[in-house]
GROMACS .gro file of C-alpha atoms in nm:
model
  310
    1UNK     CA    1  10.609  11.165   8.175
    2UNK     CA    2  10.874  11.316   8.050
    3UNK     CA    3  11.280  11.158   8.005
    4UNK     CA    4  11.403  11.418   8.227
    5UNK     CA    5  11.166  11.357   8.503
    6UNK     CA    6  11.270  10.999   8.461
    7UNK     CA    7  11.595  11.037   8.542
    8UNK     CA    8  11.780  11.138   8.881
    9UNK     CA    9  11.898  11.496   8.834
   10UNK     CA   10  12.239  11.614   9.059
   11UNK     CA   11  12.015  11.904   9.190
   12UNK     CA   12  11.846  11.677   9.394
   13UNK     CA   13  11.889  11.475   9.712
   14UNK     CA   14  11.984  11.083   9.754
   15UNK     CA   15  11.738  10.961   9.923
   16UNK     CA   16  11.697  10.546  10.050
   17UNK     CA   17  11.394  10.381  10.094
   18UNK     CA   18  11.391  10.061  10.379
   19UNK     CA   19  11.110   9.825  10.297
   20UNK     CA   20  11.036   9.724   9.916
   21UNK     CA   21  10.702   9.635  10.000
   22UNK     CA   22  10.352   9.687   9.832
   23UNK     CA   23  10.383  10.067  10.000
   24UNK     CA   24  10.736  10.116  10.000
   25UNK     CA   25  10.812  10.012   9.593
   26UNK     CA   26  10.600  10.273   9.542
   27UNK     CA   27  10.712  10.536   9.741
   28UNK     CA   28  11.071  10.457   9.628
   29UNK     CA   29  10.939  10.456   9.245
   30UNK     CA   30  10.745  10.818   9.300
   31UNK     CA   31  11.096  10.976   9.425
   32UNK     CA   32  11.282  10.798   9.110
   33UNK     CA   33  11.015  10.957   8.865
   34UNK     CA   34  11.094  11.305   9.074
   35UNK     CA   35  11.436  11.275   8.961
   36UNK     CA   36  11.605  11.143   9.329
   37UNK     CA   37  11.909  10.909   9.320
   38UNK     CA   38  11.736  10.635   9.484
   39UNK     CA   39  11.837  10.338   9.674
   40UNK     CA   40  11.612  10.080   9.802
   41UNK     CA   41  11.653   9.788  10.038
   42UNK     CA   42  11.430   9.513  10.182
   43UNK     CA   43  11.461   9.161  10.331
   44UNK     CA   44  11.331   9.011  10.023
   45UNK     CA   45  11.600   9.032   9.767
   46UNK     CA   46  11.362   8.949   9.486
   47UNK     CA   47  11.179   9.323   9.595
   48UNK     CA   48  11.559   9.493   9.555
   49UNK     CA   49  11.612   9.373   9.269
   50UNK     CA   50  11.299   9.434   9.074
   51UNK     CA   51  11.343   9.800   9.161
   52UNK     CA   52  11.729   9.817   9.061
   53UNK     CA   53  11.569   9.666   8.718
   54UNK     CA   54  11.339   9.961   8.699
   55UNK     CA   55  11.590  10.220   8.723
   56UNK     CA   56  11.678  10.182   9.118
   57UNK     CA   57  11.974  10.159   9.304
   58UNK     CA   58  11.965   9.838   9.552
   59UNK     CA   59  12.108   9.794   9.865
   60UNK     CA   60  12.257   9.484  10.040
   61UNK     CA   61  12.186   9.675  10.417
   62UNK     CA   62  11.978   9.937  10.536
   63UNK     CA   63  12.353  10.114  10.623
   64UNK     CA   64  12.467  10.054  10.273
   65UNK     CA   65  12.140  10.221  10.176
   66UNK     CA   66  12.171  10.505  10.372
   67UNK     CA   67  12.518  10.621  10.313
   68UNK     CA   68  12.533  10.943  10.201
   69UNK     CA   69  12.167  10.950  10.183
   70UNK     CA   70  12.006  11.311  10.300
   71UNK     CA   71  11.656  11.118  10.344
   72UNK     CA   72  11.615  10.769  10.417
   73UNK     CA   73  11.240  10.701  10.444
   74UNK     CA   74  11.148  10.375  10.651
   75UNK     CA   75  10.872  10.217  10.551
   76UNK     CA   76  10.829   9.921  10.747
   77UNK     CA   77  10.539   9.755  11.002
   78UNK     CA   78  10.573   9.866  11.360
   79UNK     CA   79  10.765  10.007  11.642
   80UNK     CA   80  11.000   9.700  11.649
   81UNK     CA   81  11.100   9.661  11.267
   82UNK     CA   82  11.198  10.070  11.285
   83UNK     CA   83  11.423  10.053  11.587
   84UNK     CA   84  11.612   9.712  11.357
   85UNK     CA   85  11.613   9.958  11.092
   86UNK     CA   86  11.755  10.244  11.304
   87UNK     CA   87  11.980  10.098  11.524
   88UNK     CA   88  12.034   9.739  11.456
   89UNK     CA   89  12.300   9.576  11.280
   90UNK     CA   90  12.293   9.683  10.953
   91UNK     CA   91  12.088   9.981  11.077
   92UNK     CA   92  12.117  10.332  10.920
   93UNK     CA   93  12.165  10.563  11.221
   94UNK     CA   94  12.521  10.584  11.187
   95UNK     CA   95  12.575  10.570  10.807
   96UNK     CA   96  12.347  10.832  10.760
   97UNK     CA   97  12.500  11.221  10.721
   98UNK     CA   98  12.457  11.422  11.029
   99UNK     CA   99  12.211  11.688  10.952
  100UNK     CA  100  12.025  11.360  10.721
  101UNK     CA  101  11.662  11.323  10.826
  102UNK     CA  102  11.465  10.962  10.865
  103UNK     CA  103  11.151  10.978  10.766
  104UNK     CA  104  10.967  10.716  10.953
  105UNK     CA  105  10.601  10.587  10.830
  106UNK     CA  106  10.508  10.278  11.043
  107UNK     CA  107  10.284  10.277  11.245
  108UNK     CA  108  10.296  10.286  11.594
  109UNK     CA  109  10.225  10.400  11.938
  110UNK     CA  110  10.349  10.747  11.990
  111UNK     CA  111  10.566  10.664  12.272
  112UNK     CA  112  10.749  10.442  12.072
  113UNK     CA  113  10.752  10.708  11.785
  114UNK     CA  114  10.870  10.982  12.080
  115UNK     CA  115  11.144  10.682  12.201
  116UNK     CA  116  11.315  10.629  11.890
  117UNK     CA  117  11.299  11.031  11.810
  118UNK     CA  118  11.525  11.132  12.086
  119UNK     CA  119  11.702  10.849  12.030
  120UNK     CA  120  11.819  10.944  11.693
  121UNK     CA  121  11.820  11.317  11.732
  122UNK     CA  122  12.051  11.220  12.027
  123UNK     CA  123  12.290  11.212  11.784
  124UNK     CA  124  12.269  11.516  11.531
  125UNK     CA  125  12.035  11.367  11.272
  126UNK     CA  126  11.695  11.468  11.256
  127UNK     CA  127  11.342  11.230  11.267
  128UNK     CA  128  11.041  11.284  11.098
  129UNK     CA  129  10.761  11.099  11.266
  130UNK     CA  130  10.496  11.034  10.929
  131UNK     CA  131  10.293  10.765  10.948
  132UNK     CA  132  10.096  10.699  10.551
  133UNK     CA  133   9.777  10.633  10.412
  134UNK     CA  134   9.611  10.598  10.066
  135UNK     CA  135   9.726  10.243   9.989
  136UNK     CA  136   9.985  10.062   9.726
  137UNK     CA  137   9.793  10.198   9.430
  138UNK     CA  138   9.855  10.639   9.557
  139UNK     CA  139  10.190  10.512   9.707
  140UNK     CA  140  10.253  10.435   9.305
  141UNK     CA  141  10.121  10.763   9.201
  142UNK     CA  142  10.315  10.982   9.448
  143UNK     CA  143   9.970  11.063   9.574
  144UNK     CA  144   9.939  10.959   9.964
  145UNK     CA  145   9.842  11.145  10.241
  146UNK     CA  146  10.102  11.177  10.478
  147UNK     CA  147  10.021  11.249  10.862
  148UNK     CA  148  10.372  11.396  11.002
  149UNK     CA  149  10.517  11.579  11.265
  150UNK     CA  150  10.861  11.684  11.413
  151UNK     CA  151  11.093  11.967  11.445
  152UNK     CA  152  11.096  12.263  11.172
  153UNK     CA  153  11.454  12.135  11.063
  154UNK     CA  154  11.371  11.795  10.982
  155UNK     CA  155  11.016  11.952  10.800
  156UNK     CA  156  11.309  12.151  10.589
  157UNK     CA  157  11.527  11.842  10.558
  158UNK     CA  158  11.245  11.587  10.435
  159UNK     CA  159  10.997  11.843  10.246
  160UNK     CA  160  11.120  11.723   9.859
  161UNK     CA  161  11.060  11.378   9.891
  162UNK     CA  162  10.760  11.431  10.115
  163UNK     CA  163  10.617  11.603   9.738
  164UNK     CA  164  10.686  11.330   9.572
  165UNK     CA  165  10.552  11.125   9.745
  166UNK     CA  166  10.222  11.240   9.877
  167UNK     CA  167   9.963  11.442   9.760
  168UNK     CA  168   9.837  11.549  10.040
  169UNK     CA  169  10.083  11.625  10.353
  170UNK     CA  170   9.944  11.740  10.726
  171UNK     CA  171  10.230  11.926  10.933
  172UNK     CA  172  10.048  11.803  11.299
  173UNK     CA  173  10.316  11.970  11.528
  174UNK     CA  174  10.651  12.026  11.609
  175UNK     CA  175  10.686  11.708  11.788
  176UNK     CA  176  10.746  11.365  11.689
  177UNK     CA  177  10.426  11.118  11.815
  178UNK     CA  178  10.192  11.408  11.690
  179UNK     CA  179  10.167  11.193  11.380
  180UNK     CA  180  10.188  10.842  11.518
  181UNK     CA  181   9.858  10.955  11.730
  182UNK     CA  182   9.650  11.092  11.449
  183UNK     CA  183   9.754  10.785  11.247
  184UNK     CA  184   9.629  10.595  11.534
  185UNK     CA  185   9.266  10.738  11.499
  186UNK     CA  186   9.248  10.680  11.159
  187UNK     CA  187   9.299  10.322  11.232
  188UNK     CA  188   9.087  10.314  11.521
  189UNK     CA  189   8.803  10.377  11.228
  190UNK     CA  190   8.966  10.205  10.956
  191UNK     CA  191   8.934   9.925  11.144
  192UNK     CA  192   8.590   9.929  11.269
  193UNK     CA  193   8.482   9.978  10.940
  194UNK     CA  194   8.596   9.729  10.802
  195UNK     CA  195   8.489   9.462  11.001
  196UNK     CA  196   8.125   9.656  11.021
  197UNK     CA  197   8.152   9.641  10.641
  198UNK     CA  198   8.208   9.254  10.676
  199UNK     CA  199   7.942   9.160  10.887
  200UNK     CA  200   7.689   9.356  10.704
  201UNK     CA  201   7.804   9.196  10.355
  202UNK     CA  202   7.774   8.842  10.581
  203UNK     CA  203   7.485   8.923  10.701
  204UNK     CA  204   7.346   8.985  10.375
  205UNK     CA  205   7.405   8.701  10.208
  206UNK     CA  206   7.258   8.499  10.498
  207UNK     CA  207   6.938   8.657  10.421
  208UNK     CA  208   6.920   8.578  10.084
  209UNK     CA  209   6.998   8.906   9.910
  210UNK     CA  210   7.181   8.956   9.595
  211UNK     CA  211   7.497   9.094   9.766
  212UNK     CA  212   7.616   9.276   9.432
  213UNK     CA  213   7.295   9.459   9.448
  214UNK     CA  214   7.341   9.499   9.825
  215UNK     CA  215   7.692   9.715   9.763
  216UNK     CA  216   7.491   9.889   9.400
  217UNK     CA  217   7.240  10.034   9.762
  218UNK     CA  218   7.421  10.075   9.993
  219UNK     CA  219   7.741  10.254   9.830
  220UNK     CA  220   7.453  10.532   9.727
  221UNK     CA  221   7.304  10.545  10.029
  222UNK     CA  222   7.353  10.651  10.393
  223UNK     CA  223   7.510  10.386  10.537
  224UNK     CA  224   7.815  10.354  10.318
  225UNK     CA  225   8.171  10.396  10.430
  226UNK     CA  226   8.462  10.425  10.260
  227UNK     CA  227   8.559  10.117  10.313
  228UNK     CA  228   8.255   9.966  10.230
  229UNK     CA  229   8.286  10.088   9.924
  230UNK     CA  230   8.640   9.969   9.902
  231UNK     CA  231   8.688   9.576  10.052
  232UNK     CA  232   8.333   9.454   9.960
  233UNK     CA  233   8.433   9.433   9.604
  234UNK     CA  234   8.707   9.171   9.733
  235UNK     CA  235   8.430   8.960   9.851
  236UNK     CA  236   8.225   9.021   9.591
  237UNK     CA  237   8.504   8.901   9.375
  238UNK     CA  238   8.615   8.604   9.611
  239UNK     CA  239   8.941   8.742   9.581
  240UNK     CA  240   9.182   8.748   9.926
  241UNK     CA  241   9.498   8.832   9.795
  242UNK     CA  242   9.612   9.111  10.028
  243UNK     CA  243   9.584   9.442   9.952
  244UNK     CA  244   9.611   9.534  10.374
  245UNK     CA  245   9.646   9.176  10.568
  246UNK     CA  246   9.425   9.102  10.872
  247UNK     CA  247   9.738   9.090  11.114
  248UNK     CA  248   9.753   9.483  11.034
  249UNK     CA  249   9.486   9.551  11.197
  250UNK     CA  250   9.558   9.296  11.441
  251UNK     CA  251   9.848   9.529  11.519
  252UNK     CA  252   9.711   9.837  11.476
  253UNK     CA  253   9.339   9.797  11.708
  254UNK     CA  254   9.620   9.568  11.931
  255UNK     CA  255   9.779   9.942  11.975
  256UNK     CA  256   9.452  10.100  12.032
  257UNK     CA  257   9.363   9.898  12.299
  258UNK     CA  258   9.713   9.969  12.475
  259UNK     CA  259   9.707  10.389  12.442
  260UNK     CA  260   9.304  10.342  12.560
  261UNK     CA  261   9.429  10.115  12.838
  262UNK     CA  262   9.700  10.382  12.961
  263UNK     CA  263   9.535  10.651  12.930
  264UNK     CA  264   9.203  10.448  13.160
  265UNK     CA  265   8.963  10.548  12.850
  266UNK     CA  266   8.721  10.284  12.709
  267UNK     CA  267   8.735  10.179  12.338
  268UNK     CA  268   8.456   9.929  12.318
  269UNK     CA  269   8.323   9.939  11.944
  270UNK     CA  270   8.719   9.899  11.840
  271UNK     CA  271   8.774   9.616  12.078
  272UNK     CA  272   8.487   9.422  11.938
  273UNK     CA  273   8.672   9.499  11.627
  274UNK     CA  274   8.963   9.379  11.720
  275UNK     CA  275   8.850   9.051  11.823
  276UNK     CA  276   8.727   9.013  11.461
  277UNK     CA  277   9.030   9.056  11.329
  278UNK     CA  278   9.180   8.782  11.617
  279UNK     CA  279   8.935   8.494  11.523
  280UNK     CA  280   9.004   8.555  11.157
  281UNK     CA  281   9.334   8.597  11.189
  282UNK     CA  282   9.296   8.232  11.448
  283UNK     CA  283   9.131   8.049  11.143
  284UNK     CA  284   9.442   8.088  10.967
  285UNK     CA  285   9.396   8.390  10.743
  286UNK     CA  286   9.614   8.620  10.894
  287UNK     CA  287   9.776   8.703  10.578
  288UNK     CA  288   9.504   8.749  10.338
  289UNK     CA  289   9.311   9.038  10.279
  290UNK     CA  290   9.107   9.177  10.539
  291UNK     CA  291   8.781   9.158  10.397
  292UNK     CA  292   8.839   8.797  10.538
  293UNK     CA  293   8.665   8.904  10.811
  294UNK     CA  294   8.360   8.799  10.586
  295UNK     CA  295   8.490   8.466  10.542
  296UNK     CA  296   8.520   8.399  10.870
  297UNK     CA  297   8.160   8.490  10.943
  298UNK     CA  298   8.061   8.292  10.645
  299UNK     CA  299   8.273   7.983  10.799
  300UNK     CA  300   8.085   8.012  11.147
  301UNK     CA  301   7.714   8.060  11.022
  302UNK     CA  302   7.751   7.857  10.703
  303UNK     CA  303   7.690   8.145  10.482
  304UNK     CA  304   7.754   8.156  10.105
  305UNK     CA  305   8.008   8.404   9.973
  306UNK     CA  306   8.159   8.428   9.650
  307UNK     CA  307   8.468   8.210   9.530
  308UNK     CA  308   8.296   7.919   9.785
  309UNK     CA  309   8.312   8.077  10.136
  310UNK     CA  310   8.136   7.943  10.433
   0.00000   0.00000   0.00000
């Protein structure tokens, strides 16, 4: 990559990035490489300031952040954390320019997404409802796929940073909560997968079979998933440092369950799912990776995984 692209050229926008995490670092990193005068802030000081040593600007507040910002991108968990971020102390819905858009990526239920849209646009800023996926290693590369909708000005507003960031982008209507919903599918499966991914790996090893030569058959075969192919290799490895945490999708299918609930339409294959993710998340590994779902169903049949599980 070249020095120019390296550094943040006055042709472009300032843009500030909420949440330092594994995600939002590298978001914030892809729009410094793009040339953006960034500024990044997060809760964990240590995250702020390893990104002010890579070239960065950090930020003591979301508002400080934001300030003069024509982008800020949130990039935090749920519903909850992005109203704090909007409108809570500190928050960046009044330091940001009018005309600025917020690009929010957490995911939620659309409601909440629609909620906090007027909310905001109340005020003559505009919100761009675009939930992410690809995980920390795209967000790095500038190569996510980003699941957005909203208005055609806010589209305008956020569109450079939305090419730096992801590879591929899917303009899902004119309406924030468009995106939110779609995001909410993917999860839905995401979800299920993974814990059908874990019980089959489990299940495996209780019968005896090699379970590296398990994923070698299965990833070439019919009954492989993405996500097959993606979290057994943590289990393989007997390696739990998160990568996605089970209380994600202890969130996320948590948010299923509500929209399915509301709108009187059953969900059963993701609430079995879901209740997975609850008893792992029960045993205590709520923050480790959620292939733990194996573990747990090592734990309760006194299967042996990898690394000394069950």
């Amino acid at each position: 990559m070249s020095v120019q692209q390296d550094q943040p050229s006055s042709a472009k926008a300032r843009v500030a990035v909420i949440g330092l995490g594994s995600m939002g670092f590298g978001m914030a990193s892809s729009l410094r490489r793009a040339g953006f005068d960034v500024a990044g802030c997060d809760v964990d000081r240590s995250a702020v300031e390893r990104f002010a040593a890579e070239g960065g600007r950090g930020a003591e507040s979301p508002a400080q952040a934001a300030e003069g910002a024509d982008i800020v991108v949130s990039v935090v968990v749920n519903a909850a954390q992005t109203e704090a971020v909007l409108f809570g102390r500190g928050g960046v819905a009044q330091a940001m320019p009018e005309g600025a858009v917020f690009v929010s990526s957490a995911t939620m239920d659309p409601e909440a997404a629609r909620r906090l849209a007027a909310r905001l646009e109340e005020s003559g800023r505009h919100y761009l409802d675009a939930p992410i996926s690809g995980g920390a290693r795209r967000a790095a590369e500038g190569a996510l796929t980003i699941l957005a909708s909203g208005s055609p000005a806010a589209f305008a507003k956020a569109r450079p940073a939305l090419d730096a960031m992801a590879s591929t982008l899917y303009e899902l209507g004119d309406a924030p909560g468009q995106g939110a919903a779609f995001k909410m599918i993917n999860q839905l499966l995401a979800g299920v997968h993974i814990a059908a991914a874990c019980e089959a790996i489990a299940f495996a090893a209780r019968q005896g079979l090699d379970i590296a030569k398990v994923y070698e058959v299965i990833t070439a075969s019919a009954g492989n998933s993405w996500m097959f192919e993606n979290r057994v290799p943590h289990v393989l490895d007997g390696d739990y440092t998160p990568h996605s945490a089970v209380d994600i999708f202890v969130k996320d299918l948590g948010i299923i369950q509500d929209m399915a609930r509301a709108a009187k339409f059953p969900v059963p294959v993701s609430a079995a799912a879901l209740q997975m993710f609850l008893m792992t998340s029960a045993a205590g590994m709520g923050r480790d990776d959620d292939a733990s779902v194996a573990r747990l169903y090592a734990q309760v049949t006194g299967t042996k995984l990898p690394g000394g599980e069950g």
